[in-house]
PDB file of C-alpha atoms in Angstrom:
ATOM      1  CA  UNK A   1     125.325 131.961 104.990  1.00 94.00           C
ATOM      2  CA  UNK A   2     124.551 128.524 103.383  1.00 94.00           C
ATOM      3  CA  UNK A   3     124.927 127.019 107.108  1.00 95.00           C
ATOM      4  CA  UNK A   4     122.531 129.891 108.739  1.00 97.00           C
ATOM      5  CA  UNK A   5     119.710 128.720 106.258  1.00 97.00           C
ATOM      6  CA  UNK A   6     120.342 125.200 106.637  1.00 97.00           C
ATOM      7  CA  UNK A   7     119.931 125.497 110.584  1.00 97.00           C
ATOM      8  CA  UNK A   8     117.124 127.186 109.960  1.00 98.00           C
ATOM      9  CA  UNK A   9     115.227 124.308 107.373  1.00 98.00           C
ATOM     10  CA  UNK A  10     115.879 121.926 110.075  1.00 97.00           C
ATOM     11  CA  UNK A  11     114.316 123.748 113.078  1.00 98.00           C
ATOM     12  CA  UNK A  12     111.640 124.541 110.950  1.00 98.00           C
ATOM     13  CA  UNK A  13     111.232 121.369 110.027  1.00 98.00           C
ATOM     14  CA  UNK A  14     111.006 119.957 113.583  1.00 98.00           C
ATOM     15  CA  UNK A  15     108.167 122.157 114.752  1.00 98.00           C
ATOM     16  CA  UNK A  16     106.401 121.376 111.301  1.00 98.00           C
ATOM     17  CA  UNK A  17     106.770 117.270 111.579  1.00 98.00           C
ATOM     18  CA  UNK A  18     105.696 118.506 115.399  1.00 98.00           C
ATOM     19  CA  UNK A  19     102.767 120.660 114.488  1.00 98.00           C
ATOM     20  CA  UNK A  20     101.649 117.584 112.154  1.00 98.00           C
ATOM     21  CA  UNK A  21     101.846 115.053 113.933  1.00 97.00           C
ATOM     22  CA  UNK A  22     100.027 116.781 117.098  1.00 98.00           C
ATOM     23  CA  UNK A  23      97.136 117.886 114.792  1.00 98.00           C
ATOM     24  CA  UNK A  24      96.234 114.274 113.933  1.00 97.00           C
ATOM     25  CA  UNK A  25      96.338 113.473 117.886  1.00 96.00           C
ATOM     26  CA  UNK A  26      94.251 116.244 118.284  1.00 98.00           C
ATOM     27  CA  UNK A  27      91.817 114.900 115.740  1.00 98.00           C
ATOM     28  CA  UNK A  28      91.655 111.563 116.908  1.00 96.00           C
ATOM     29  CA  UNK A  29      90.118 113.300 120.615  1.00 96.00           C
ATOM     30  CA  UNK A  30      88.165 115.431 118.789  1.00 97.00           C
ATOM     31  CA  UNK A  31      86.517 112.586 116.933  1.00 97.00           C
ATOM     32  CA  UNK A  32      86.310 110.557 119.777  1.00 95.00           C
ATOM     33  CA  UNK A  33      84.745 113.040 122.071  1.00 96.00           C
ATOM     34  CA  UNK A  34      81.702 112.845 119.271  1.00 96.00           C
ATOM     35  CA  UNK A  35      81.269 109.636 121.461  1.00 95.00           C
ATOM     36  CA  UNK A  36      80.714 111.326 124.425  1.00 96.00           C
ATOM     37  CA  UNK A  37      77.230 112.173 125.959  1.00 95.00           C
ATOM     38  CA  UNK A  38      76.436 116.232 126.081  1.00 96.00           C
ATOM     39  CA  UNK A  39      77.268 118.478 127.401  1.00 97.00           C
ATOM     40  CA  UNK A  40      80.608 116.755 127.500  1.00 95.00           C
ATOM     41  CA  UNK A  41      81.086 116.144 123.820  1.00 95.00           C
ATOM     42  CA  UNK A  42      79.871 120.105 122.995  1.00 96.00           C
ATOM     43  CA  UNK A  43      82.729 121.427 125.798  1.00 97.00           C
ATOM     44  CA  UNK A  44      85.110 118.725 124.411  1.00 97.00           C
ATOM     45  CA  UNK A  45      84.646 119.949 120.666  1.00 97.00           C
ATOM     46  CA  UNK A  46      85.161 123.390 121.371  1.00 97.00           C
ATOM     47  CA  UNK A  47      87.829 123.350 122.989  1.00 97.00           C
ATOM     48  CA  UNK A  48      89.876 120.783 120.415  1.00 97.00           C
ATOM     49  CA  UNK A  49      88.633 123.278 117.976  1.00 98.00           C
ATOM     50  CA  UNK A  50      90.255 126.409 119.447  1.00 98.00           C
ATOM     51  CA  UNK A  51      93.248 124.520 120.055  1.00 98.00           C
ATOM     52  CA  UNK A  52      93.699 122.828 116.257  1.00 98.00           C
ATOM     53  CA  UNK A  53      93.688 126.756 114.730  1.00 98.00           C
ATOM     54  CA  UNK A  54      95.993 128.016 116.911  1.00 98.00           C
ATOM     55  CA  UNK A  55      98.113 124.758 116.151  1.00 98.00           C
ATOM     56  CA  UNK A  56      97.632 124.971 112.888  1.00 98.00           C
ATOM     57  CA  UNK A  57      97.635 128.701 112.088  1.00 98.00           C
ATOM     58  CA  UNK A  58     100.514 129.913 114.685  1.00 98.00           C
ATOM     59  CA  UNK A  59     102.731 126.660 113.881  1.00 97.00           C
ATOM     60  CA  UNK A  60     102.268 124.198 111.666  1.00 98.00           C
ATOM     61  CA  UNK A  61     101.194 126.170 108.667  1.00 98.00           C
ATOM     62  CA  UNK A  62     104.161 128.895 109.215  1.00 98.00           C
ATOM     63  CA  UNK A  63     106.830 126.443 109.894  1.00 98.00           C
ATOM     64  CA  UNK A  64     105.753 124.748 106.759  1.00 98.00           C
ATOM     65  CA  UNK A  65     106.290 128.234 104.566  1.00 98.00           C
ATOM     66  CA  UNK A  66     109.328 128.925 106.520  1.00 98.00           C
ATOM     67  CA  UNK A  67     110.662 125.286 105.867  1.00 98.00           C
ATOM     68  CA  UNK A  68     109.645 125.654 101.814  1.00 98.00           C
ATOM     69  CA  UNK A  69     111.569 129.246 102.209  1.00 98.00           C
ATOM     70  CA  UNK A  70     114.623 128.199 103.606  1.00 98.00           C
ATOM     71  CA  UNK A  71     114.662 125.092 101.279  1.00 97.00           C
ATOM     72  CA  UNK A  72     114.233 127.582  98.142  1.00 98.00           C
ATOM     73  CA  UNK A  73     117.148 129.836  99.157  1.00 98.00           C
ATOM     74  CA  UNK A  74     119.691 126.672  99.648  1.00 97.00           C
ATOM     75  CA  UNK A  75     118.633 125.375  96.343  1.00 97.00           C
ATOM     76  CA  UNK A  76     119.475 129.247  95.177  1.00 97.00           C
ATOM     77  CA  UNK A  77     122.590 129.542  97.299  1.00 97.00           C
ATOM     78  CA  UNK A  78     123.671 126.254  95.898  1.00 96.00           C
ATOM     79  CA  UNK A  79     122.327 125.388  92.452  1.00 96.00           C
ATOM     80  CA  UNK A  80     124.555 122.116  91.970  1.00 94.00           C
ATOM     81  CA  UNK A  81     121.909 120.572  94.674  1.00 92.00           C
ATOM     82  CA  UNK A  82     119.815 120.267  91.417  1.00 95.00           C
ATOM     83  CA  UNK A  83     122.188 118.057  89.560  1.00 93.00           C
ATOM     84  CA  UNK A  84     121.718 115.463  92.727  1.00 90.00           C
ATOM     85  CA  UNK A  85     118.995 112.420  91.919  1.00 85.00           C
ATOM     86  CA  UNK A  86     118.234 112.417  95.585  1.00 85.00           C
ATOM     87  CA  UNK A  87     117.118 115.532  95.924  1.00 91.00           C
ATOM     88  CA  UNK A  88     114.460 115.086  93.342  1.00 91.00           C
ATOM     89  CA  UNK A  89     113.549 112.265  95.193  1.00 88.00           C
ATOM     90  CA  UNK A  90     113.407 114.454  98.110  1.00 91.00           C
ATOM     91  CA  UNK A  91     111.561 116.911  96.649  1.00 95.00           C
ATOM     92  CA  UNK A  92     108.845 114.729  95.630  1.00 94.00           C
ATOM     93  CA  UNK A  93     108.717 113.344  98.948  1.00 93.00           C
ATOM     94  CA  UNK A  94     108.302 117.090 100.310  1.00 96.00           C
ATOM     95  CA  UNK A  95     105.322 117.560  97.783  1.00 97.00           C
ATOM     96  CA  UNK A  96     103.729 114.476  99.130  1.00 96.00           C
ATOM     97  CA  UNK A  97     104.176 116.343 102.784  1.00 97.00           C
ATOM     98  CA  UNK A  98     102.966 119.321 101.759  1.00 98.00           C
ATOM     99  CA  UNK A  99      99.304 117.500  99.961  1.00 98.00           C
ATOM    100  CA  UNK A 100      99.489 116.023 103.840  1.00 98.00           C
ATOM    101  CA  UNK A 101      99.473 119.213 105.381  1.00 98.00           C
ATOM    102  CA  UNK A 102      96.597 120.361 103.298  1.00 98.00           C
ATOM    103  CA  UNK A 103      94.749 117.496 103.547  1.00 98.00           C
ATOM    104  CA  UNK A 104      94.787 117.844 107.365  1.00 98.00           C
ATOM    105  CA  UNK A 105      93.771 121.290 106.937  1.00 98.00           C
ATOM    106  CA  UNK A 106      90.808 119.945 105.599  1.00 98.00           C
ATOM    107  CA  UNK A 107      89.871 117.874 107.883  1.00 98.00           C
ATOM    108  CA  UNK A 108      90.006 120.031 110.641  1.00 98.00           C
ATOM    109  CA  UNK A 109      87.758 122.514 108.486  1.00 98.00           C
ATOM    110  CA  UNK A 110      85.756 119.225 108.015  1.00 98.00           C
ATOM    111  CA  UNK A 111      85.750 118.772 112.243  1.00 97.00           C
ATOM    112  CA  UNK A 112      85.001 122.417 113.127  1.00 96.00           C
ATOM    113  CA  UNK A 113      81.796 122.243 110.452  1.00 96.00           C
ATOM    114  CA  UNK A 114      80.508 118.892 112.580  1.00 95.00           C
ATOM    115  CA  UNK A 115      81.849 116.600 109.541  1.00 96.00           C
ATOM    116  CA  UNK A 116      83.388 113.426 111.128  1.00 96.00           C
ATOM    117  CA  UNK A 117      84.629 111.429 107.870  1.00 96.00           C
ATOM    118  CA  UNK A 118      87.341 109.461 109.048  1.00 96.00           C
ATOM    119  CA  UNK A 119      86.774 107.043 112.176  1.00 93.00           C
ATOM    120  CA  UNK A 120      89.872 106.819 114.891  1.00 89.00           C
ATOM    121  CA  UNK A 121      91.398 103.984 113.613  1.00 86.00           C
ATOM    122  CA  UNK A 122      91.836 106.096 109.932  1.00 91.00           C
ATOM    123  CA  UNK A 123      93.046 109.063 111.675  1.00 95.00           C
ATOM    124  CA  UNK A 124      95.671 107.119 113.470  1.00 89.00           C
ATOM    125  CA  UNK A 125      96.797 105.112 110.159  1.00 86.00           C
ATOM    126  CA  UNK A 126      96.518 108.678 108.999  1.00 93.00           C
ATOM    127  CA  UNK A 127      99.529 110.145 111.262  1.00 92.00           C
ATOM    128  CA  UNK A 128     101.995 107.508 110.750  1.00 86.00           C
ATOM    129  CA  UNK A 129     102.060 108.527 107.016  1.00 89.00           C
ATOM    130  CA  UNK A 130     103.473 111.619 107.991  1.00 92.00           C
ATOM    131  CA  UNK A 131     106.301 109.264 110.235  1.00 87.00           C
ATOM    132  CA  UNK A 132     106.918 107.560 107.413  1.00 85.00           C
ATOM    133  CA  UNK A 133     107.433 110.409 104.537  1.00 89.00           C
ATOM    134  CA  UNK A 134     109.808 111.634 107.469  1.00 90.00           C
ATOM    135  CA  UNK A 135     111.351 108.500 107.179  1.00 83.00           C
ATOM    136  CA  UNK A 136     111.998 108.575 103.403  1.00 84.00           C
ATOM    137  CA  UNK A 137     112.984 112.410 103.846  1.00 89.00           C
ATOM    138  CA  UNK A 138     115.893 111.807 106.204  1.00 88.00           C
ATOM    139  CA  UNK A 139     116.858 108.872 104.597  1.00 81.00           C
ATOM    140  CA  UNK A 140     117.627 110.281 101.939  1.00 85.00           C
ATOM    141  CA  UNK A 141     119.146 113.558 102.798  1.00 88.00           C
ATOM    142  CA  UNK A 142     121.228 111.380 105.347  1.00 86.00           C
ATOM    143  CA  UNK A 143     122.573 109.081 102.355  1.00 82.00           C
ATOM    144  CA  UNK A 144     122.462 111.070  99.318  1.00 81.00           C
ATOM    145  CA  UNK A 145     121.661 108.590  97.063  1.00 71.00           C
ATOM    146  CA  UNK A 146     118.773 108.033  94.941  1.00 57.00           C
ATOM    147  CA  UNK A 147     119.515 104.670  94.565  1.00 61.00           C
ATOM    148  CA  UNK A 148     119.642 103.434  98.436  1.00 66.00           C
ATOM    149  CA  UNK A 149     116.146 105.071  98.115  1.00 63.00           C
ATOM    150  CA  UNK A 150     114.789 101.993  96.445  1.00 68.00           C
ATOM    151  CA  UNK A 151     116.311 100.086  99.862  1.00 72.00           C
ATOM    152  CA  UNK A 152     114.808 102.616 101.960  1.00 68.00           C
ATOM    153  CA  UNK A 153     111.218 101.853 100.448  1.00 69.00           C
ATOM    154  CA  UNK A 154     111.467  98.489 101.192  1.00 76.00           C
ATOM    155  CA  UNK A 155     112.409  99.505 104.679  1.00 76.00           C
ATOM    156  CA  UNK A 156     109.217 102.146 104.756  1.00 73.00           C
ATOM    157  CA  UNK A 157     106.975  99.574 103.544  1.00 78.00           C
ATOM    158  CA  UNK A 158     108.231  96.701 106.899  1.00 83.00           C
ATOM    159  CA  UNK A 159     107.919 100.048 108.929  1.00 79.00           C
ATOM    160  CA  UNK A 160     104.620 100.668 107.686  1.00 77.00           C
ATOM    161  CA  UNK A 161     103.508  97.222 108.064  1.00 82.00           C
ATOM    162  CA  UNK A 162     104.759  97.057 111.757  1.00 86.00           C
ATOM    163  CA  UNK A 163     103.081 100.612 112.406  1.00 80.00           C
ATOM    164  CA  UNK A 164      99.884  99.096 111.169  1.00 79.00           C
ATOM    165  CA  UNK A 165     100.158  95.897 113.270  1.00 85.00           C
ATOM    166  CA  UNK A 166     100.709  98.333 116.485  1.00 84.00           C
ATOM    167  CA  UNK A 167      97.506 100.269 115.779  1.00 78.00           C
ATOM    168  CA  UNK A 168      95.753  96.873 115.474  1.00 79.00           C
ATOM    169  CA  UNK A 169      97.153  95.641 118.883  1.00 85.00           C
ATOM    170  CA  UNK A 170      96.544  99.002 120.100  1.00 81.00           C
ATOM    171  CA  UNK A 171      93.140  98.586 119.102  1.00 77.00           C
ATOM    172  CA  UNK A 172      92.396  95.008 120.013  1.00 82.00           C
ATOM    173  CA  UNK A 173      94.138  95.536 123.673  1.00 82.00           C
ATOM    174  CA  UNK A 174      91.632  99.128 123.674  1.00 78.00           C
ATOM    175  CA  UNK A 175      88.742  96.966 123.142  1.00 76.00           C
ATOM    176  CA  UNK A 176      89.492  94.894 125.719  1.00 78.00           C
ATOM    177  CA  UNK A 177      89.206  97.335 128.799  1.00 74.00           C
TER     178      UNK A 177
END
């Protein structure tokens, strides 16, 4: 049974990393359409808005209570999970995912009231967060150690740094055409 629920936290997990990292895509057109002379930026905002619910509401929210579900009945299935640092590790690591999710949830609520906070460049800082808490996540359930955590921080925090320089290039080379 343990194996059936497992399977299931992992495909789950897939179409949530999925259905998060589209939604910042999606928000990055959205707020660039804002850019775009009418009626082209009305048709353009409508439309990102129907597709971010459906996104949100028929996957990435559901996946996300499926994956928590599935995660909760492994941890009952097998209680000596709790007696592993990593998994606390993990755990926190899921929290920070889950104040991710919500905080896109916001924004899109944010996007479909004509509230444009965050510029381009933020949003797209914005979704490699969610690359690199799926970093730390695998990681760690890969090595099962709390302590090769501390390595795999240090390795988060080049990735992050090299994911940064990309957007700038990204951005400078953009600015160029």
């Amino acid at each position: 049974m343990y194996n059936y629920i497992l399977s299931i936290h992992i495909i789950f997990v897939v179409c949530w990393m999925a259905g998060l990292f589209y939604i910042v895509r999606l928000f990055i057109y959205h707020r660039e359409a804002q850019d775009k002379p009418e009626p082209a930026r009305t048709i353009l905002s409508d439309q990102f808005e129907i597709i971010e619910k459906k996104l949100w509401w028929i996957i990435a929210t559901p996946s996300m209570y499926f994956v928590i579900g599935a995660g909760a009945t492994m941890l009952h299935l097998n209680p000596g999970l709790w007696k592993m640092p990593w998994l606390h590790v993990k755990l926190t690591f899921v929290v920070g995912l889950i104040v991710y999710h919500f905080i896109c949830q916001k924004i899109m609520k944010q996007m479909a009231g004509g509230v444009f906070k965050w510029t381009s460049i933020q949003l797209r800082l914005w979704n490699e967060l969610a690359t690199i808490i799926l970093f730390a996540i695998v990681f760690l359930v890969v090595l099962k150690s709390a302590l090769n955590w501390i390595f795999g921080v240090i390795g988060i925090i080049l990735f992050s740094l090299i994911i940064m320089s990309a957007v700038k290039l990204y951005k400078y080379f953009r600015g160029k055409q």
